XYZ file of C-alpha atoms in Angstrom:
248
model
C 13.985 -5.532 24.144
C 12.971 -2.193 25.583
C 12.756 0.818 23.288
C 15.829 2.254 25.032
C 17.795 -0.934 24.355
C 16.740 -0.930 20.708
C 17.841 2.652 20.152
C 21.070 1.970 22.036
C 21.811 -0.999 19.767
C 21.127 1.099 16.677
C 23.367 3.917 17.933
C 26.178 1.525 18.869
C 26.063 -0.045 15.412
C 26.101 3.371 13.775
C 29.097 4.451 15.864
C 30.945 1.311 14.799
C 29.926 1.830 11.157
C 28.253 -1.561 10.991
C 24.657 -2.690 10.429
C 22.650 -3.363 13.557
C 21.966 -7.012 14.409
C 18.414 -7.504 15.723
C 17.842 -11.052 14.523
C 14.873 -12.699 16.213
C 14.373 -9.707 18.520
C 11.019 -8.964 20.145
C 10.252 -5.516 18.753
C 6.469 -5.618 18.710
C 4.940 -2.156 18.863
C 8.336 -0.434 18.831
C 8.479 3.129 17.458
C 11.267 3.392 14.885
C 9.768 6.185 12.840
C 12.354 7.533 10.357
C 15.063 5.345 11.914
C 18.184 4.557 9.875
C 18.214 0.764 9.612
C 20.304 0.488 6.470
C 21.524 -3.120 6.046
C 20.017 -4.031 9.426
C 19.512 -7.720 10.187
C 15.912 -8.046 11.371
C 15.388 -11.579 10.144
C 12.761 -13.498 12.143
C 12.184 -10.424 14.341
C 8.748 -9.761 15.837
C 7.740 -6.322 14.552
C 4.020 -6.770 15.013
C 2.383 -3.348 15.057
C 5.766 -1.597 14.885
C 5.953 2.017 13.722
C 8.513 2.236 10.917
C 7.020 5.104 8.967
C 9.670 6.768 6.798
C 12.396 4.423 8.070
C 15.464 3.678 5.946
C 15.585 -0.098 5.495
C 17.683 -0.130 2.346
C 19.349 -3.546 1.913
C 17.880 -4.688 5.250
C 17.255 -8.355 5.999
C 13.652 -8.891 7.128
C 13.349 -12.478 5.970
C 10.800 -14.362 8.042
C 9.993 -11.274 10.115
C 6.530 -10.747 11.582
C 5.315 -7.327 10.425
C 1.590 -7.873 10.898
C -0.203 -4.507 11.074
C 3.112 -2.628 11.155
C 3.283 0.875 9.660
C 5.930 1.099 6.938
C 4.343 3.985 5.070
C 6.906 5.928 2.989
C 9.693 3.632 4.210
C 12.670 2.900 1.947
C 12.961 -0.871 1.505
C 15.016 -0.795 -1.674
C 16.692 -4.191 -2.201
C 15.455 -5.382 1.201
C 14.869 -9.081 1.783
C 11.322 -9.814 2.954
C 11.309 -13.424 1.857
C 8.557 -15.343 3.699
C 7.844 -12.301 5.884
C 4.343 -11.811 7.294
C 3.011 -8.408 6.250
C -0.675 -9.130 6.713
C -2.587 -5.876 7.081
C 0.659 -3.893 6.964
C 0.669 -0.243 5.869
C 3.093 0.233 2.979
C 1.543 3.315 1.395
C 4.188 5.127 -0.663
C 6.924 2.710 0.413
C 9.842 2.033 -1.956
C 10.254 -1.713 -2.445
C 12.208 -1.528 -5.683
C 14.278 -4.695 -6.270
C 13.066 -6.082 -2.932
C 12.777 -9.847 -2.413
C 9.193 -10.608 -1.338
C 9.203 -14.229 -2.439
C 6.516 -16.126 -0.544
C 5.658 -13.083 1.565
C 2.199 -12.739 3.110
C 0.711 -9.390 2.074
C -2.955 -10.187 2.511
C -5.041 -7.018 3.094
C -1.859 -4.909 2.978
C -2.029 -1.241 1.976
C 0.378 -0.831 -0.940
C -1.268 2.214 -2.465
C 1.253 4.236 -4.489
C 4.019 1.862 -3.402
C 7.031 1.466 -5.677
C 7.715 -2.187 -6.488
C 9.815 -1.802 -9.625
C 11.541 -5.123 -10.428
C 10.493 -6.530 -7.044
C 10.319 -10.322 -6.679
C 6.822 -11.308 -5.502
C 6.870 -14.891 -6.723
C 4.296 -17.006 -4.863
C 3.392 -14.042 -2.633
C -0.027 -13.877 -0.958
C -1.609 -10.568 -2.018
C -5.233 -11.557 -1.479
C -7.402 -8.434 -1.083
C -4.326 -6.187 -1.012
C -4.748 -2.568 -2.108
C -2.247 -1.736 -4.872
C -4.028 1.296 -6.283
C -1.562 3.408 -8.311
C 1.296 1.070 -7.322
C 4.309 0.845 -9.644
C 5.033 -2.820 -10.411
C 6.997 -2.263 -13.601
C 9.052 -5.364 -14.372
C 7.967 -7.067 -11.140
C 7.996 -10.857 -10.836
C 4.532 -12.068 -9.761
C 4.752 -15.614 -11.030
C 2.214 -17.800 -9.171
C 1.317 -14.890 -6.884
C -2.213 -14.922 -5.422
C -3.901 -11.571 -6.056
C -7.475 -12.761 -5.602
C -9.737 -9.771 -4.980
C -6.842 -7.327 -4.989
C -7.302 -3.713 -6.057
C -4.839 -2.773 -8.822
C -6.740 0.189 -10.184
C -4.404 2.438 -12.210
C -1.423 0.282 -11.237
C 1.587 0.081 -13.567
C 2.375 -3.543 -14.426
C 4.296 -2.934 -17.642
C 6.533 -5.924 -18.444
C 5.469 -7.656 -15.228
C 5.718 -11.453 -15.035
C 2.269 -12.773 -14.064
C 2.649 -16.327 -15.338
C 0.123 -18.576 -13.551
C -0.819 -15.744 -11.211
C -4.279 -15.878 -9.618
C -6.098 -12.650 -10.526
C -9.591 -13.889 -9.795
C -12.010 -10.950 -9.287
C -9.128 -8.471 -9.299
C -9.728 -4.809 -10.132
C -7.386 -3.753 -12.963
C -9.404 -0.782 -14.159
C -7.127 1.690 -16.003
C -4.094 -0.481 -15.221
C -1.058 -0.552 -17.496
C -0.194 -4.109 -18.536
C 1.857 -3.261 -21.606
C 3.979 -6.286 -22.564
C 3.015 -8.063 -19.350
C 3.235 -11.855 -19.378
C -0.096 -13.326 -18.238
C 0.444 -16.816 -19.619
C -1.881 -19.335 -17.941
C -3.076 -16.647 -15.508
C -6.474 -16.896 -13.825
C -8.434 -13.732 -14.649
C -11.916 -15.085 -13.992
C -14.257 -12.185 -13.229
C -11.437 -9.649 -13.447
C -12.284 -6.029 -14.188
C -9.967 -4.798 -16.948
C -12.045 -1.828 -18.042
C -9.839 0.590 -20.014
C -6.754 -1.452 -19.151
C -3.763 -1.163 -21.465
C -2.780 -4.659 -22.631
C -0.724 -3.613 -25.633
C 1.489 -6.532 -26.725
C 0.547 -8.432 -23.567
C 0.889 -12.213 -23.577
C -2.360 -13.913 -22.513
C -1.645 -17.385 -23.865
C -3.846 -19.968 -22.107
C -5.174 -17.298 -19.742
C -8.662 -17.795 -18.325
C -10.715 -14.623 -18.851
C -14.117 -16.146 -18.165
C -16.607 -13.418 -17.149
C -13.858 -10.780 -17.333
C -14.709 -7.189 -18.217
C -12.496 -5.821 -21.007
C -14.736 -2.915 -21.943
C -12.731 -0.225 -23.794
C -9.510 -2.134 -23.097
C -6.486 -1.725 -25.347
C -5.499 -5.161 -26.668
C -3.429 -3.993 -29.629
C -0.967 -6.745 -30.530
C -2.033 -8.913 -27.583
C -1.466 -12.671 -27.784
C -4.694 -14.502 -26.887
C -3.742 -17.894 -28.273
C -5.821 -20.562 -26.487
C -7.209 -17.980 -24.058
C -10.635 -18.745 -22.611
C -13.025 -15.854 -23.257
C -16.325 -17.313 -22.095
C -18.830 -14.525 -21.403
C -16.103 -11.907 -21.623
C -17.141 -8.291 -22.227
C -15.248 -6.767 -25.153
C -17.414 -3.767 -25.957
C -15.218 -0.975 -27.304
C -12.037 -3.028 -26.900
C -9.282 -2.455 -29.482
C -8.161 -5.838 -30.838
C -5.997 -4.484 -33.659
C -3.275 -7.035 -34.471
C -4.400 -9.203 -31.566
C -3.921 -12.909 -32.255
C -5.313 -16.051 -30.721
C -7.459 -19.148 -30.923
C -10.270 -19.013 -28.384
C -11.168 -22.154 -26.486
C -14.658 -20.972 -25.582
C -16.540 -17.818 -26.353
C -20.137 -16.903 -25.543
């Protein structure tokens, strides 16, 4: 579709008070900066390199869409469906993805700095090397998500579900993991310096070579956690419980 045709379709839908239907459309490189795409159907659309900065995509359907290297900075994607979407290298700085469905989405190398992902579903998502600095993931579902090498410095993961998540070599410096569920998570080589793990569940988690210097582990559950070569200098383990499999 040409840019004129895209804008015409959006205007026609708006005039008819209905969501625009752009399923499977070729929209690569299109400029839809600050466009109103509320409840739009963009499932399986090709939005490679598209400019969607500040766009309103509330309740939009982007399932299976190709958003590689697209710019969605400051976009509103509240409750949007991005299930199995490809967001590799996508810019999502400051975007609102609260309650969004990102199940199985590819977010490798994505920029999610200061993004809002409150209660978002990221189950089995690929977040390898993604930048989530200062992101808000309160109550998010990250079960079995792959966050290998991701940057979560100062991120808020309070009450997040990280069961069996891969957090190998992740940066969680100053992150908030209060009451997070990290059961059976892989935290090998993770940097958790000054992280807040108050009442966090780390049952069966693998923390081999992890850095927990000055971390807050008050009330944390470390039952059967592996702490081989872990750094705990200055860590607060008040009321923490657990039987360690291995400890240097």
